[in-house]
Coordinates of C-alpha atoms and ligand atoms in Angstrom, one line a residue:
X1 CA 10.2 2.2 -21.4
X2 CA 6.6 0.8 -21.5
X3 CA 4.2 1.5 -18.9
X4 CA 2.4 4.2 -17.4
X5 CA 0.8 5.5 -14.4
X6 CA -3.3 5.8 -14.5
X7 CA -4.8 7.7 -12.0
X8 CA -8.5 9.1 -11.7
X9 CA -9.8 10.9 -8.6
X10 CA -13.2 9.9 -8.1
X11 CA -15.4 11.7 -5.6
X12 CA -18.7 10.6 -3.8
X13 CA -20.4 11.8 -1.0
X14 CA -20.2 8.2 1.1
X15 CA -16.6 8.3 -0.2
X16 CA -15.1 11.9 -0.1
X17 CA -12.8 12.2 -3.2
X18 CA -10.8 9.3 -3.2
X19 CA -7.6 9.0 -5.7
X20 CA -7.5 5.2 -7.7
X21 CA -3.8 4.7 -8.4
X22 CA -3.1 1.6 -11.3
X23 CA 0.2 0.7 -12.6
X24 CA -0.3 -0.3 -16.4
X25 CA 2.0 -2.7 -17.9
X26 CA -0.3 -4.9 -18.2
X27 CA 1.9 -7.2 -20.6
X28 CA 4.7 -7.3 -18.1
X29 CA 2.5 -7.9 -15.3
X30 CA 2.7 -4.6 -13.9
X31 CA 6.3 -5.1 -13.1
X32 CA 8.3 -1.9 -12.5
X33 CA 11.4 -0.5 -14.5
X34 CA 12.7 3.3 -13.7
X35 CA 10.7 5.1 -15.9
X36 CA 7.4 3.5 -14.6
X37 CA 9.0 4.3 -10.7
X38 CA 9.7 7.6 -11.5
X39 CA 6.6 8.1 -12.9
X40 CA 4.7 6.7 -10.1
X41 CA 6.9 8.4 -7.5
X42 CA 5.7 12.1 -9.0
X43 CA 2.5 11.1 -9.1
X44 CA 1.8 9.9 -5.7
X45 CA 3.8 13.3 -4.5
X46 CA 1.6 15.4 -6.7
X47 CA -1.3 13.2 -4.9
X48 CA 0.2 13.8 -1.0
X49 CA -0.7 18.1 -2.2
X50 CA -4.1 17.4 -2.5
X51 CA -5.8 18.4 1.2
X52 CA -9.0 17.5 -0.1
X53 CA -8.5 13.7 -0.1
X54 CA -9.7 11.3 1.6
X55 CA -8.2 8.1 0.9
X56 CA -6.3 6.3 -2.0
X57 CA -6.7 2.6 -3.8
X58 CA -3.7 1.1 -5.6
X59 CA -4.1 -1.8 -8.1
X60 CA -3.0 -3.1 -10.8
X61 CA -3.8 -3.5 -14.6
X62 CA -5.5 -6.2 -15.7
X63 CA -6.6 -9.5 -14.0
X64 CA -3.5 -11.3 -13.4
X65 CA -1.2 -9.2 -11.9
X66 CA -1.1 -6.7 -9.1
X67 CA 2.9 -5.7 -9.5
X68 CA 4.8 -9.3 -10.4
X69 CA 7.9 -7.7 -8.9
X70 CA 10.7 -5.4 -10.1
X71 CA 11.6 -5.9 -14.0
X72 CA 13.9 -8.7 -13.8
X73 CA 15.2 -7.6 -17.7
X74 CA 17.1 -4.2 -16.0
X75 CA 18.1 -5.9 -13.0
X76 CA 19.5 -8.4 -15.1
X77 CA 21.8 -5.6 -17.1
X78 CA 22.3 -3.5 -14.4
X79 CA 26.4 -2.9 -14.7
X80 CA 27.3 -2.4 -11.2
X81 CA 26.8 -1.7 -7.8
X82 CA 26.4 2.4 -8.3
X83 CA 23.8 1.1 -11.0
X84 CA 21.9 -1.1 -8.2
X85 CA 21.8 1.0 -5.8
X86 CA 20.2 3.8 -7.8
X87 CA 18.0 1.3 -9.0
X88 CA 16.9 0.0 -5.4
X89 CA 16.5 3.4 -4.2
X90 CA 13.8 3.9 -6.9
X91 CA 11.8 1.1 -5.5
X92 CA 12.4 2.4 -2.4
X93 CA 11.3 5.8 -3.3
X94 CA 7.6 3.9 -4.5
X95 CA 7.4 2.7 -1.3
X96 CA 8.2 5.6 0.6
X97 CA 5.5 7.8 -1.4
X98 CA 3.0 4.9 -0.9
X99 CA 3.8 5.5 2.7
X100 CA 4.1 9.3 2.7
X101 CA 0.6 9.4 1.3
X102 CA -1.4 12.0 4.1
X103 CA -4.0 9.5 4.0
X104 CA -5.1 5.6 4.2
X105 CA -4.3 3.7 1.2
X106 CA -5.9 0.3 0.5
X107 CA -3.7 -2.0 -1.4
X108 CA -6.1 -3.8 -4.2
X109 CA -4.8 -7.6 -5.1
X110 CA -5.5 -8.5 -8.0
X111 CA -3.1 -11.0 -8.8
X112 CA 0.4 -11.7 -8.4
X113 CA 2.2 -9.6 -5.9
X114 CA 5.6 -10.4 -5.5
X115 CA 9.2 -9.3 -4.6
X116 CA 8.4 -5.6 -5.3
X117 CA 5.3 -5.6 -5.5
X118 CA 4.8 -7.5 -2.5
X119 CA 7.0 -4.3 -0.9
X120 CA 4.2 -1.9 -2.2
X121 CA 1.3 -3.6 -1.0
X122 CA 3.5 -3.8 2.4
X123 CA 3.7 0.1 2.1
X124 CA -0.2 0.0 2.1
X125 CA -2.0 0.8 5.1
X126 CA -5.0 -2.1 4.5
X127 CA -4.9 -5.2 1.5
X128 CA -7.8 -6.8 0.1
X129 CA -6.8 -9.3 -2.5
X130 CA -8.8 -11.4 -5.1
X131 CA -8.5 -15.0 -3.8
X132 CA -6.7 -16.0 -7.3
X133 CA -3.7 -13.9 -6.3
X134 CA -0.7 -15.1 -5.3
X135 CA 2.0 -13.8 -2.9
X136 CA 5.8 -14.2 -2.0
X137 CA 9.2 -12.7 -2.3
X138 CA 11.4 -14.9 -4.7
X139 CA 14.2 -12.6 -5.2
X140 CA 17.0 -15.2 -3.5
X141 CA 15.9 -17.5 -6.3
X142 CA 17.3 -14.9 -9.0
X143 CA 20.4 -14.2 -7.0
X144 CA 19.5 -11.2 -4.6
X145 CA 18.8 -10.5 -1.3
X146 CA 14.8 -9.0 -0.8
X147 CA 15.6 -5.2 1.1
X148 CA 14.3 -2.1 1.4
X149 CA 10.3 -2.1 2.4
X150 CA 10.9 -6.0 2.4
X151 CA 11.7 -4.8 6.2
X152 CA 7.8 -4.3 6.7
X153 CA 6.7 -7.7 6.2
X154 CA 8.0 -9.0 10.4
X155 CA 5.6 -6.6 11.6
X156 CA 3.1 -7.8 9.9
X157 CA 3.3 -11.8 9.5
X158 CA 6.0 -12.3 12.2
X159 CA 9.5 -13.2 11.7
X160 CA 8.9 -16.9 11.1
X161 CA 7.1 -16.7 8.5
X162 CA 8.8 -13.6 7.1
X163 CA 11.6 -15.9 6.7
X164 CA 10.1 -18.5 4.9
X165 CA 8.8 -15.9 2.2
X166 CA 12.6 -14.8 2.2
X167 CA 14.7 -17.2 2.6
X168 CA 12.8 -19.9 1.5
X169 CA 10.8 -17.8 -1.4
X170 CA 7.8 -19.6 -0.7
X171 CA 4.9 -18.8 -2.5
X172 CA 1.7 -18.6 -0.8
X173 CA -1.8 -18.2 -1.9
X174 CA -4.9 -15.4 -0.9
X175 CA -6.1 -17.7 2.0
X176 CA -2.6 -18.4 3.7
X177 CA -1.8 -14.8 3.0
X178 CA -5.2 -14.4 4.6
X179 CA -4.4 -16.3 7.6
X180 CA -0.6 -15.1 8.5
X181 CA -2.1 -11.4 8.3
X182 CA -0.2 -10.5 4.9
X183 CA -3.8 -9.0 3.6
X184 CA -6.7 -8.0 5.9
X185 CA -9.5 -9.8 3.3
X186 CA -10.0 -11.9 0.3
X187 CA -13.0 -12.3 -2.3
X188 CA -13.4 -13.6 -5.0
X189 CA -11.9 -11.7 -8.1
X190 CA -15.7 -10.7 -9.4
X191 CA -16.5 -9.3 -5.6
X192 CA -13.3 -6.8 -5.5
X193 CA -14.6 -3.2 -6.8
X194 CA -17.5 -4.0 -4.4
X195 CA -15.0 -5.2 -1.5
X196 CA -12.7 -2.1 -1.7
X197 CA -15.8 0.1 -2.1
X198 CA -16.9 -1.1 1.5
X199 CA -13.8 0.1 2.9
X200 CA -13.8 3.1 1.1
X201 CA -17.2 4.0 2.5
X202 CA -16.0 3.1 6.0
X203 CA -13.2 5.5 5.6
X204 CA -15.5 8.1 4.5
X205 CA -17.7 7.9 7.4
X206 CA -14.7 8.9 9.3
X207 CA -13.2 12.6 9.7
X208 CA -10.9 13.3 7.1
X209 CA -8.4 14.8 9.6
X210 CA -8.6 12.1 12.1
X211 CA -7.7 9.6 9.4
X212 CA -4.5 11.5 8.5
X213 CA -3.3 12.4 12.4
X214 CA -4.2 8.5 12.8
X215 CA -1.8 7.2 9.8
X216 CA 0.9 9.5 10.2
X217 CA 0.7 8.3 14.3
X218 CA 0.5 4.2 12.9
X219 CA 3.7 5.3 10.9
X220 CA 5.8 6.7 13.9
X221 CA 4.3 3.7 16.4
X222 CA 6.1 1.5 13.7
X223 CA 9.6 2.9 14.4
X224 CA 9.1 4.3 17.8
X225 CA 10.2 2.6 21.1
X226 CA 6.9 1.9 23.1
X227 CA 7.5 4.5 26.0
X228 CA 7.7 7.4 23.0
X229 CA 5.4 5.7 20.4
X230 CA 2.5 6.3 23.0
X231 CA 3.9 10.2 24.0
X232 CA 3.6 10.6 20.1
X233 CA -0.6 10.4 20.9
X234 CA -0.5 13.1 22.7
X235 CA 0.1 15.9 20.7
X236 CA -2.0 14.3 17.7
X237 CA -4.6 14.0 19.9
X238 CA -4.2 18.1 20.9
X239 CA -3.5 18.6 16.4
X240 CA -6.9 17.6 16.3
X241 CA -8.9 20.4 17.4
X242 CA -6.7 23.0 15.3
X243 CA -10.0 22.1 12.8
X244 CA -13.4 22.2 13.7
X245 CA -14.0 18.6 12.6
X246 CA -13.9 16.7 16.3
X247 CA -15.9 19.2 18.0
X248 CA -18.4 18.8 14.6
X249 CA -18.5 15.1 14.7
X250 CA -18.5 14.6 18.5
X251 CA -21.3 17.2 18.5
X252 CA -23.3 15.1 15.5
X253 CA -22.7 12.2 17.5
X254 CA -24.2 14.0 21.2
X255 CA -26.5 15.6 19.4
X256 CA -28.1 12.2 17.8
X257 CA -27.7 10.2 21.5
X258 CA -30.6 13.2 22.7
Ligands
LIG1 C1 14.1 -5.2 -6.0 C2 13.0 -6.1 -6.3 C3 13.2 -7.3 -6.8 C4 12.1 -8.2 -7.3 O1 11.0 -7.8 -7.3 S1 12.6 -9.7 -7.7 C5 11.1 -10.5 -8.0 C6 10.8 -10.5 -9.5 N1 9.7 -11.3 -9.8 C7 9.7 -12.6 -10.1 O2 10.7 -13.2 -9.9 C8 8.5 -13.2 -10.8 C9 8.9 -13.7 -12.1 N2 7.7 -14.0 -12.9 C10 7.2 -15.3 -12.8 O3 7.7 -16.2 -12.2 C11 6.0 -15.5 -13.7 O4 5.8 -14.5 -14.6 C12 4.7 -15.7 -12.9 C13 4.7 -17.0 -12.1 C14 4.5 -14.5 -11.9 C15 3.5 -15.7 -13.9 O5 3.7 -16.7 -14.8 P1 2.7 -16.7 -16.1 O6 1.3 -16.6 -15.7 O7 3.1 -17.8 -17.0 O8 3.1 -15.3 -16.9 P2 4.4 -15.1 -17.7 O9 4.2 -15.5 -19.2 O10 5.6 -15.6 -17.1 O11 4.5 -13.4 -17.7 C16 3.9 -12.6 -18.6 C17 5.0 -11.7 -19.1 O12 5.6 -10.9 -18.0 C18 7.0 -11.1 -18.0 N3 7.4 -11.0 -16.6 C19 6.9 -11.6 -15.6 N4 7.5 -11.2 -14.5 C20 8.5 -10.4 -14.8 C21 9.6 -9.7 -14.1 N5 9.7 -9.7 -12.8 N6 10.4 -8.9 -14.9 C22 10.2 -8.8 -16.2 N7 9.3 -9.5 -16.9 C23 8.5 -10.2 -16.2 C24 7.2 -12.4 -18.6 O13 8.5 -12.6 -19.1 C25 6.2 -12.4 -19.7 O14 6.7 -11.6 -20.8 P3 6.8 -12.2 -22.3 O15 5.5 -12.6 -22.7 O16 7.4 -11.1 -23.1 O17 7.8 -13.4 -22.2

């Protein structure tokens, strides 16, 4: 089936090596069949091996789409209820890798990012989207209920409006996706390489470990009750110093205030 996975490690000293992540099927607007998942879902695992990096950007191909949802041609032929569920767990399986990433991956928007893809960029840990894209889950309007990551979106735009992208299958645009919190930033399409390079320099500037212990902490504070989401700190904070990078960087930081 068409499509394929791109993905180029680039590295820079203001950056540390940082892995860029594209979903190509471009003519399709980047939606996703199985072989594309499966694809993806080795790759990012192949990625989550690689101590050295820093931080990951996933996009997609082209101008117009970011991921325009799951292929709507398989779901269409899919026979049965064995079929969808193996189908569904492949799009939960991206997600979960996007989330199993070690480190902080930025969620570039540049264009369309619904149903599925809208469950990626959820899996994200930041979203900057070009202020052409547009946003929303319309998989009630083709006959199916919006599940798996879809469970993210509450936390992040409340339930209200969580169930006017699902129930309704409203779509929205960059600056009301902006303003309920869906994505953290929009430019326009021409200011997005420069946009995510920002943030990828901001991550940079920050230990490599501390960014991992911090996202793998954000991930349990999601699912955790309060009382044991803030006993989880603890024994990050102590994981820290198994490396030599707090003492470095507080030290740096002393060291510049004398
Ligand atoms: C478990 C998860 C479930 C889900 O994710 S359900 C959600 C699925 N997604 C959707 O319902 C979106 C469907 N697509 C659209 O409504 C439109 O596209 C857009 C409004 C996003 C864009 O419209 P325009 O700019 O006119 O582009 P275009 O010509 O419709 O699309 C370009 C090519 O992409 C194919 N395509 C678009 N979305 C899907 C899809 N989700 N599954 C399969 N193919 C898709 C089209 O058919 C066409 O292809 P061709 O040129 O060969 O006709």
């Amino acid at each position: 089936m068409a499509g394929e996975i791109r993905i180029e490690i680039r590295e820079a000293p203001e950056t540390g090596r940082v892995a860029f992540v594209t979903i190509a099927h471009e003519a399709r607007l980047n939606t996703l069949n199985p072989d594309l998942m499966r694809d993806f879902a080795a790759a990012l695992a192949r990625l989550s091996a690689d101590a050295a990096l820093h931080a990951a950007v996933l996009t997609g191909a082209g101008p117009k789409a970011f991921v325009g949802g799951a292929d709507i041609n398989v779901m269409a032929a899919l026979p049965d209820g064995e079929a969808a569920r193996s189908f569904i767990t492949l799009v939960h399986g991206c997600c979960r890798a996007v989330r199993d990433l070690p480190v902080p991956v930025i969620a570039r928007l540049n264009g369309w990012t619904l149903g599925a893809g809208l469950e990626l960029a959820a899996a994200c840990d930041l979203r900057i989207a070009a202020s052409h894209a547009g946003f929303g889950m319309p998989e009630v309007r083709v006959g199916i209920p919006s599940v798996v990551e879809a469970a993210l979106l509450p936390g992040l735009i409340g339930w209200g409006r969580a169930r006017r992208l699902l129930l309704l299958g409203e779509t929205i645009d960059a600056a009301e996706a902006l303003a309920w919190g869906l994505v953290e930033r929009v430019v326009p399409a021409e200011a997005l390489d420069e946009a995510v390079l920002d943030w990828l320099r901001q991550l940079g500037s920050a230990g490599r470990q501390a960014l991992r212990l911090q996202k793998a902490l954000i991930r349990q504070w999601e699912s955790l009750p309060l009382r044991e989401a803030v006993a989880a700190g603890i024994p990050a904070f102590a994981a820290a110093w198994e490396s030599d990078e707090p003492r470095r960087m507080l030290g740096a930081f002393a060291q510049r205030r004398r």
